[in-house]
mmCIF file of C-alpha atoms and ligand atoms in Angstrom:
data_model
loop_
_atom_site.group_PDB
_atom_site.id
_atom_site.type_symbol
_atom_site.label_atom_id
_atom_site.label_comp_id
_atom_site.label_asym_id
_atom_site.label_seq_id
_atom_site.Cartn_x
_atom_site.Cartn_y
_atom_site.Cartn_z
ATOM 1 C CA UNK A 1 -144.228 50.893 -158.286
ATOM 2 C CA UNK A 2 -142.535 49.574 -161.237
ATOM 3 C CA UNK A 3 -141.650 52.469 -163.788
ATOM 4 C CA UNK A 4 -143.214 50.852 -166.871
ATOM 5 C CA UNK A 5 -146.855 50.671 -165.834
ATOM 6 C CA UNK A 6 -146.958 53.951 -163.497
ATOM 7 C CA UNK A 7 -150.311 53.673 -163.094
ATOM 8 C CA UNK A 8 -151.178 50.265 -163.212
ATOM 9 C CA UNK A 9 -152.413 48.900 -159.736
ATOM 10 C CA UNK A 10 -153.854 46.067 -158.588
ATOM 11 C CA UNK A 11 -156.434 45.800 -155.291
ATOM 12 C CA UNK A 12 -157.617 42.534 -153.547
ATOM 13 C CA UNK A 13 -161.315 43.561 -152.510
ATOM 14 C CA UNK A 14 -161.567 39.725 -151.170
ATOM 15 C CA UNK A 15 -159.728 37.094 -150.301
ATOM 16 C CA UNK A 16 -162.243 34.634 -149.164
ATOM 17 C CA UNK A 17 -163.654 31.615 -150.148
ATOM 18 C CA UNK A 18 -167.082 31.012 -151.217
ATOM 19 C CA UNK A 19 -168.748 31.853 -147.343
ATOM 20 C CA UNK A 20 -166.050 34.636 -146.404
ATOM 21 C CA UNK A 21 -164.764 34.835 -143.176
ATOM 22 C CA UNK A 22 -165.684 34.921 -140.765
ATOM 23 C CA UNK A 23 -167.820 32.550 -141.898
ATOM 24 C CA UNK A 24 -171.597 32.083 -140.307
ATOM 25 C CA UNK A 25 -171.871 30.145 -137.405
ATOM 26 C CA UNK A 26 -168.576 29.210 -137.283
ATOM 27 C CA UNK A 27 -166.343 30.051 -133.875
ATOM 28 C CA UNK A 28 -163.024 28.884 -134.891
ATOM 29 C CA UNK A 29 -160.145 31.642 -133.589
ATOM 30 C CA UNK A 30 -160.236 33.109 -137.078
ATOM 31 C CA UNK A 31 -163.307 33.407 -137.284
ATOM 32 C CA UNK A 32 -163.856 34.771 -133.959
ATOM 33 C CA UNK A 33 -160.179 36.518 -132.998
ATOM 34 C CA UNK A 34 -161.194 39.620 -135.292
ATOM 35 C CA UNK A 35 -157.710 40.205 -136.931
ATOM 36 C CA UNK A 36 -157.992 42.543 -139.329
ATOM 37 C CA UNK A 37 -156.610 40.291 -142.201
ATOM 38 C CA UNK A 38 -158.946 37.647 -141.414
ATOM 39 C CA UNK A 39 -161.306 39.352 -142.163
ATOM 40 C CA UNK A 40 -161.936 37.583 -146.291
ATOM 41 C CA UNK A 41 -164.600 38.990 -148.194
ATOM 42 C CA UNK A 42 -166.105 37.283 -151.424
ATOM 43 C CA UNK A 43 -163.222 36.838 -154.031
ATOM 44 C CA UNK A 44 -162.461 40.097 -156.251
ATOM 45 C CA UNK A 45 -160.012 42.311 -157.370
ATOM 46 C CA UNK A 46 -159.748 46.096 -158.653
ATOM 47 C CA UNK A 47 -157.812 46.813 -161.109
ATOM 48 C CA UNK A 48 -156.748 50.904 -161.664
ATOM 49 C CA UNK A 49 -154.826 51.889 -164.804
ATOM 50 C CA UNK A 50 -155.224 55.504 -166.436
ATOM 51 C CA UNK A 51 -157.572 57.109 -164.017
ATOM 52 C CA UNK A 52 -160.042 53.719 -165.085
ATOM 53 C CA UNK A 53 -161.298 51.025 -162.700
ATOM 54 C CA UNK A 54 -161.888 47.751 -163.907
ATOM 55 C CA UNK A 55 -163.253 44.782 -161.171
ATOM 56 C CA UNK A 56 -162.936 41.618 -161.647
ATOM 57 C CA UNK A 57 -165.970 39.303 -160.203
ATOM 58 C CA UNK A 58 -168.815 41.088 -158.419
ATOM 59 C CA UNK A 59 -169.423 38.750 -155.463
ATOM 60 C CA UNK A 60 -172.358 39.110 -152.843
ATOM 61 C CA UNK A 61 -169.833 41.712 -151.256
ATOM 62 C CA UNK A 62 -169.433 44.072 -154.286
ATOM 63 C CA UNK A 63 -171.317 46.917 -152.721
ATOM 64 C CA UNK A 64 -169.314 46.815 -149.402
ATOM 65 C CA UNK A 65 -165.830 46.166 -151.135
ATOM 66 C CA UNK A 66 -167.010 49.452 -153.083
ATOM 67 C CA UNK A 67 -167.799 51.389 -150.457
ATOM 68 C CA UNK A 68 -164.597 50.679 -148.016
ATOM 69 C CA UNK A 69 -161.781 50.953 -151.224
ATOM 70 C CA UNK A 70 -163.689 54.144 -152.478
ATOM 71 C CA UNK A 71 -164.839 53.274 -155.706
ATOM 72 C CA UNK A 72 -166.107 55.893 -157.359
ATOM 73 C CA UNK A 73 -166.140 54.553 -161.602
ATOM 74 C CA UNK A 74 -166.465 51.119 -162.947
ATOM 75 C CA UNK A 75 -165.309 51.016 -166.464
ATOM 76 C CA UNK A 76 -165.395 47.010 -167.329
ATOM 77 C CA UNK A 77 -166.508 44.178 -165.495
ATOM 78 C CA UNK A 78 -164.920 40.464 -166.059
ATOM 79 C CA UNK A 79 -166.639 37.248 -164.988
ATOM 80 C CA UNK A 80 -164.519 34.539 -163.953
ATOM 81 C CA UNK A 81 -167.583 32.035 -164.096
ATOM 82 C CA UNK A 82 -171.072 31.710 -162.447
ATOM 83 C CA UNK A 83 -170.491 30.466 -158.542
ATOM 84 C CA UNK A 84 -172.518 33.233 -156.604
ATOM 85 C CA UNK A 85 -169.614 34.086 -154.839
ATOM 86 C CA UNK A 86 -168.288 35.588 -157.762
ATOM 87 C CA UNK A 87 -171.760 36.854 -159.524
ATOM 88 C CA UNK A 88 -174.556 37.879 -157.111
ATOM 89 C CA UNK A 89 -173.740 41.175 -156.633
ATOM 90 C CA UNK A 90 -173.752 42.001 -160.054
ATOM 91 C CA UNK A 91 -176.849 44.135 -159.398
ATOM 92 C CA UNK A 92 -174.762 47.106 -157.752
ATOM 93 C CA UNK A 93 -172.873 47.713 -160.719
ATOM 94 C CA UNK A 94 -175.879 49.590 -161.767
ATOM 95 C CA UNK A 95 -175.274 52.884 -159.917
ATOM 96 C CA UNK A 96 -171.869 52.960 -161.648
ATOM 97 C CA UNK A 97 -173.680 53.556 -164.656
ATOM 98 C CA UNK A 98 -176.128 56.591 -164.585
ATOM 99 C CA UNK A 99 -172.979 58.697 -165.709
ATOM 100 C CA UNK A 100 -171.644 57.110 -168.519
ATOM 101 C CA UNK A 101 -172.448 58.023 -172.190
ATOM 102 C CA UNK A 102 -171.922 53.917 -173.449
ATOM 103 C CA UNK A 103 -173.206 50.932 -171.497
ATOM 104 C CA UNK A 104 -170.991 49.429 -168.988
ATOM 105 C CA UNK A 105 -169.579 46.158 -170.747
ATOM 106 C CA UNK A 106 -169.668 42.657 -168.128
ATOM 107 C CA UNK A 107 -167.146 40.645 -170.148
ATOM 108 C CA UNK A 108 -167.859 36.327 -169.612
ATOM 109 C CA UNK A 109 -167.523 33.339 -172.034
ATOM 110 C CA UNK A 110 -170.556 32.185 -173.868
ATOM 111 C CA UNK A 111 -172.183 30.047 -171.039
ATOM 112 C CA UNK A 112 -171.259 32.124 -168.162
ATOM 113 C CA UNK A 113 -173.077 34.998 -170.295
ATOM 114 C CA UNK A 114 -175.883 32.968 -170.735
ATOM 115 C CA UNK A 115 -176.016 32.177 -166.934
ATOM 116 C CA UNK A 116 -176.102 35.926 -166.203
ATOM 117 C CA UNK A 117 -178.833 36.512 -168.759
ATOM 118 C CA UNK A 118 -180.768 34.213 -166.545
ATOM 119 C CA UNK A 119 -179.987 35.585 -162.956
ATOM 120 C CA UNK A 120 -180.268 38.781 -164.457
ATOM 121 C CA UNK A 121 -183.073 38.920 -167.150
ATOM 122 C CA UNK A 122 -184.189 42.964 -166.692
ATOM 123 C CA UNK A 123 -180.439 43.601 -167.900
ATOM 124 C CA UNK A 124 -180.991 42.599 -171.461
ATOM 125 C CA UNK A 125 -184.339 40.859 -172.076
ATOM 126 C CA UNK A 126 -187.236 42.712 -170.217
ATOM 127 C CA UNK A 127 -188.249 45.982 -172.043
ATOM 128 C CA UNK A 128 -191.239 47.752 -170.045
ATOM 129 C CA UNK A 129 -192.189 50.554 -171.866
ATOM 130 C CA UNK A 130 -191.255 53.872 -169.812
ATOM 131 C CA UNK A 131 -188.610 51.821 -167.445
ATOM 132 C CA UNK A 132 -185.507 52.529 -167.345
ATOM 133 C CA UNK A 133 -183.167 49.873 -168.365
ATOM 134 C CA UNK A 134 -179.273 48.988 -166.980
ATOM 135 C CA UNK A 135 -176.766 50.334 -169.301
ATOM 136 C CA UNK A 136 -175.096 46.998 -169.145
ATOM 137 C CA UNK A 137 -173.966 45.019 -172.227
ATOM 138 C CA UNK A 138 -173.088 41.388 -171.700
ATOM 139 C CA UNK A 139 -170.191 41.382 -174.009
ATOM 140 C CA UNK A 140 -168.484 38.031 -175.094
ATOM 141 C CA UNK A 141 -165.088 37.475 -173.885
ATOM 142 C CA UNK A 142 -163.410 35.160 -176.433
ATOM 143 C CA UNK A 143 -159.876 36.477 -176.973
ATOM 144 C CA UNK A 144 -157.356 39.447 -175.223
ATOM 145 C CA UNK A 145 -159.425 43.012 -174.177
ATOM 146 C CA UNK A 146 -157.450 46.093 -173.345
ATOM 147 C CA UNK A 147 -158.428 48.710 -171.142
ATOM 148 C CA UNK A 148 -156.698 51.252 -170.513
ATOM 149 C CA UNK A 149 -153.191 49.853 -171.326
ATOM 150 C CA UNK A 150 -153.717 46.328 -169.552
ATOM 151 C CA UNK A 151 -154.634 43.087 -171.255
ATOM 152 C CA UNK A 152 -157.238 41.325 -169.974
ATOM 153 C CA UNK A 153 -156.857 37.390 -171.432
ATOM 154 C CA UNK A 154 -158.916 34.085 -170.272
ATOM 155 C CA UNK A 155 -157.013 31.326 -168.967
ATOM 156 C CA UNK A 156 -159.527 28.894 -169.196
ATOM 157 C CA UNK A 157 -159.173 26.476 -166.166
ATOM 158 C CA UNK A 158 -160.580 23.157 -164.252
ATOM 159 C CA UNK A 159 -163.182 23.985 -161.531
ATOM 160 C CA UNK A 160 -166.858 22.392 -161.354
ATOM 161 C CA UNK A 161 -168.656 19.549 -163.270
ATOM 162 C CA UNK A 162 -170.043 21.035 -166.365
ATOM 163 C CA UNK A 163 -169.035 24.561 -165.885
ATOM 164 C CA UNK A 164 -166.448 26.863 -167.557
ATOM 165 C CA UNK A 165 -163.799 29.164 -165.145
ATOM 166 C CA UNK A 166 -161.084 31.102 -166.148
ATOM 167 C CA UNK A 167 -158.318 32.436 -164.269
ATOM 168 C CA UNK A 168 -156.857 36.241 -165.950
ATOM 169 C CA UNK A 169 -153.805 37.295 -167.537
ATOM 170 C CA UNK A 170 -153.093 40.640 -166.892
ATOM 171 C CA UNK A 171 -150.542 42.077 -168.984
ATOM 172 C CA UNK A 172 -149.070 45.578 -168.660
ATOM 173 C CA UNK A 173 -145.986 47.142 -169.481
ATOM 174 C CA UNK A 174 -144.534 43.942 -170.674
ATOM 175 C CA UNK A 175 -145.117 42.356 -167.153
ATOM 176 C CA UNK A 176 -147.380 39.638 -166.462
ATOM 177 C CA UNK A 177 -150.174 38.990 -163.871
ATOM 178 C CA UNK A 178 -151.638 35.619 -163.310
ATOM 179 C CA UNK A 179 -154.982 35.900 -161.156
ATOM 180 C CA UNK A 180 -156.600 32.419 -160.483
ATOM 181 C CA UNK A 181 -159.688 32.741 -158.021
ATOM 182 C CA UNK A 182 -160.964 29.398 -158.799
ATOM 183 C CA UNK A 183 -159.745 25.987 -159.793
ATOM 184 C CA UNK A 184 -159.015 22.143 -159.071
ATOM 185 C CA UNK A 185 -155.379 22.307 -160.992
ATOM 186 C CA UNK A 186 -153.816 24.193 -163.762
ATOM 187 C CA UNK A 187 -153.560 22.221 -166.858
ATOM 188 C CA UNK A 188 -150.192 22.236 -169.488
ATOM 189 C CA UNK A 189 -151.319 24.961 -171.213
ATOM 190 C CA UNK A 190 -152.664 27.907 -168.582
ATOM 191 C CA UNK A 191 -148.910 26.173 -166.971
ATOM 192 C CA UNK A 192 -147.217 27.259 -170.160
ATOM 193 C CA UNK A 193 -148.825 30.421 -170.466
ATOM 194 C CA UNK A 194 -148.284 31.724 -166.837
ATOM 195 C CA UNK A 195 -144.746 30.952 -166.338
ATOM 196 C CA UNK A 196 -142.412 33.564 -165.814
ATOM 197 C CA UNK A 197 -145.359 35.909 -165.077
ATOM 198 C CA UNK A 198 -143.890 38.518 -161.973
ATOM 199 C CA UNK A 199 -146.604 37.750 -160.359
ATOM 200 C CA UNK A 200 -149.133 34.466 -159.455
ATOM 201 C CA UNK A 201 -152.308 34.892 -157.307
ATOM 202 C CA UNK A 202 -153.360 31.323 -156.790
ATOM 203 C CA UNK A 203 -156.557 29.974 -155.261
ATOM 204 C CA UNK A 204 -155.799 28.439 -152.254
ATOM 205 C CA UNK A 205 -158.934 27.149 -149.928
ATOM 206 C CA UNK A 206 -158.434 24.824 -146.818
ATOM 207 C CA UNK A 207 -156.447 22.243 -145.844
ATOM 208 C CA UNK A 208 -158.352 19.332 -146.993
ATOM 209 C CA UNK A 209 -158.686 17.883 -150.484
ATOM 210 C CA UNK A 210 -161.504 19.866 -152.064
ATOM 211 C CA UNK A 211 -163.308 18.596 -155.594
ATOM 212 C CA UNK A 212 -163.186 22.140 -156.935
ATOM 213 C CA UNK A 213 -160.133 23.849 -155.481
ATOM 214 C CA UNK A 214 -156.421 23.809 -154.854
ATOM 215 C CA UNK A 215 -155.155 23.082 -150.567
ATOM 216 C CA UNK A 216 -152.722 25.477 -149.483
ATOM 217 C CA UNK A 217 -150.032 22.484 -149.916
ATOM 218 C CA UNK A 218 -150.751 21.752 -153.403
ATOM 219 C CA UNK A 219 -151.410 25.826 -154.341
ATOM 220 C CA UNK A 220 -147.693 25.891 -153.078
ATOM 221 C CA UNK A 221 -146.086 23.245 -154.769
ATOM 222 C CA UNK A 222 -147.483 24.610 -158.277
ATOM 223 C CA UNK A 223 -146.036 28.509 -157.107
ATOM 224 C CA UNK A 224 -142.623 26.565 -156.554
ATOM 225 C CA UNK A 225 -142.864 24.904 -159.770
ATOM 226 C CA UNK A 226 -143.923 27.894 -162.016
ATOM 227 C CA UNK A 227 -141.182 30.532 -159.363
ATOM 228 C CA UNK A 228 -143.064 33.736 -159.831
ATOM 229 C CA UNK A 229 -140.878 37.064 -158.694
ATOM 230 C CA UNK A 230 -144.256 37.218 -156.265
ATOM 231 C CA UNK A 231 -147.137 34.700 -155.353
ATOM 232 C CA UNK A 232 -150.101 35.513 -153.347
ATOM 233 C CA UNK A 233 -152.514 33.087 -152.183
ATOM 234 C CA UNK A 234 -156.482 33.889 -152.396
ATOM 235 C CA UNK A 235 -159.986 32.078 -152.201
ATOM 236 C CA UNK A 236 -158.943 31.300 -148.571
ATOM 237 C CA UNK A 237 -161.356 29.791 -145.537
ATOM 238 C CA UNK A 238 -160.644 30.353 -142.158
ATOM 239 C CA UNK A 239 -158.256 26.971 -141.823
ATOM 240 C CA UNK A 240 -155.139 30.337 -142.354
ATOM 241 C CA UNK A 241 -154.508 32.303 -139.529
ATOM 242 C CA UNK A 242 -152.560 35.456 -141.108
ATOM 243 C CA UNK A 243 -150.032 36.427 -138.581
ATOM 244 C CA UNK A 244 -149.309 32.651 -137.982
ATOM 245 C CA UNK A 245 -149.025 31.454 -141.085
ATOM 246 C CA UNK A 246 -148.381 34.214 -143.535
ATOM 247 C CA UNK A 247 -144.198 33.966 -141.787
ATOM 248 C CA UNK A 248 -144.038 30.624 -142.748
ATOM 249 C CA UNK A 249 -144.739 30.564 -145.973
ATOM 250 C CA UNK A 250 -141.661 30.324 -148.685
ATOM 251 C CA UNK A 251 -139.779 33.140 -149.928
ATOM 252 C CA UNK A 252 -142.055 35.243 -152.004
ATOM 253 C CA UNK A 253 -145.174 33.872 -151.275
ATOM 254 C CA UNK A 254 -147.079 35.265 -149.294
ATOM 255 C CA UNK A 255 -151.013 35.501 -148.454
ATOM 256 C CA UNK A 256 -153.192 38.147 -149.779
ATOM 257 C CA UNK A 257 -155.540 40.265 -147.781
ATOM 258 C CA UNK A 258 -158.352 42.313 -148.361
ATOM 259 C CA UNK A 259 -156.852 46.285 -149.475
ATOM 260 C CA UNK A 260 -153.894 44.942 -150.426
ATOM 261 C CA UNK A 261 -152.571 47.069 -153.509
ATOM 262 C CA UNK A 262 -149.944 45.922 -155.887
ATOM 263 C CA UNK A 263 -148.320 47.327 -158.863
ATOM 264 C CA UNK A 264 -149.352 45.319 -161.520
ATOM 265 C CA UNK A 265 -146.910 43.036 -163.503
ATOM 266 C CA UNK A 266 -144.215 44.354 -160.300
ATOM 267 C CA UNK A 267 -142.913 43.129 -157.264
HETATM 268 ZN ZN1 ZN B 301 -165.161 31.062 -155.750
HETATM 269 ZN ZN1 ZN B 302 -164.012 29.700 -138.977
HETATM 270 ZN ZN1 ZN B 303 -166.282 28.792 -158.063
#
């Protein structure tokens, strides 16, 4: 762990693409061959600094991802954009609120917020008298938030027709973190802002050309071109075979897997 952010930590909860994997219905050998690092739940990460959790994304596996790492707190939630593999499980944040005095801020640009409102109406909008209500707060997420000693920036990023994405910048210690679930190519500026960062974690989904999302070969050649200290591929399908291809992969890059913990901004 690197000395200036002692406590600073970040966890892959999944590395899968949109259907996980093993995917349904699907008998390829990863799929099927039950190695533990093929085994990609819905895209997240933790994020522990100070004794405080932060997540980012609550996919359709938030409530197993919280029960296998053992979280216990949740003290900020960031949205990456609406996709339901990175929203619909939203709803199990809930429980991590009956203990806290303020409401549990879900931080999102302006039309990913007003997405959520929608999925998620009883959070903000439906008042029956003598029901309890989520101590959520849909909080706007227009410039740099800091919890607990890490910086939590947007890097606004191409993904889907008429829809925003970000990527994060985690910055702690005076190290950098790139995280970058989702996207179809990283424009000048998120370029500008991410190199030199210690560490990448790039989407990186199949083989094939895909409309919304970086291959492995092109998720590569932008790693090579930015030279992070460290870059870990994420947002995987079940095209990657871990112990087959994660050797063959250039020097420091290498895939992520689900429980891997790294210390944030180090190599
Ligand atoms: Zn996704
Ligand atoms: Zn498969
Ligand atoms: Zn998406």
């Amino acid at each position: 762990m690197h000395p200036s952010t002692p406590n600073a930590e970040l966890r892959f909860l999944g590395t899968g693409w949109s259907h996980g994997v093993p995917m349904l219905a699907c008998d390829c050998p990863v799929c099927t061959g039950g190695h533990p690092r093929n085994r990609r739940r819905r895209p997240s990460v933790q994020v522990l600094s100070g004794g405080l959790t932060t997540v980012i994304d609550t996919g359709p596996d938030f409530k197993d991802q919280a029960l296998t790492f053992g979280i216990t707190r949740l003290d900020a939630v960031f949205i990456t954009h609406e996709h339901a593999d990175h929203v619909m499980g939203l709803d199990d944040v809930r429980r991590f609120t009956w203990k806290r005095a303020e409401p549990l801020p879900i931080y999102a640009d302006a039309a990913t917020l007003e997405r959520l409102r929608i999925v998620y109406p009883y959070v903000t909008e439906v008042r029956v008298p003598g029901k309890a209500v989520p101590k959520i707060r849909f909080t706007l997420w227009d410039g740099p938030i800091e919890v607990a000693g890490v910086r939590y920036s947007r890097l606004d990023v191409p993904h889907a027709e008429n829809m925003s994405c970000c990527g994060v910048l985690l910055e702690s210690g005076g190290m950098k973190t790139a995280y970058l679930p989702d996207c179809n190519d990283l424009p000048g500026a998120v370029m500008d802002r991410i190199r030199g960062a210690e560490v990448i974690i790039l989407n990186a989904l199949r083989h094939n050309p895909h409309p919304a999302h970086l291959t492995l070969e092109r998720s590569l050649e932008l790693l090579t071109d930015l030279k992070p200290k460290r870059g870990y591929l994420t947002h995987m399908g079940c095209d990657f075979d871990y112990p087959a291809l994660n050797p063959q992969l250039p020097p420091g890059i290498e895939m992520a897997y689900d429980g891997l913990a790294i210390p944030l901004g180090g190599v």
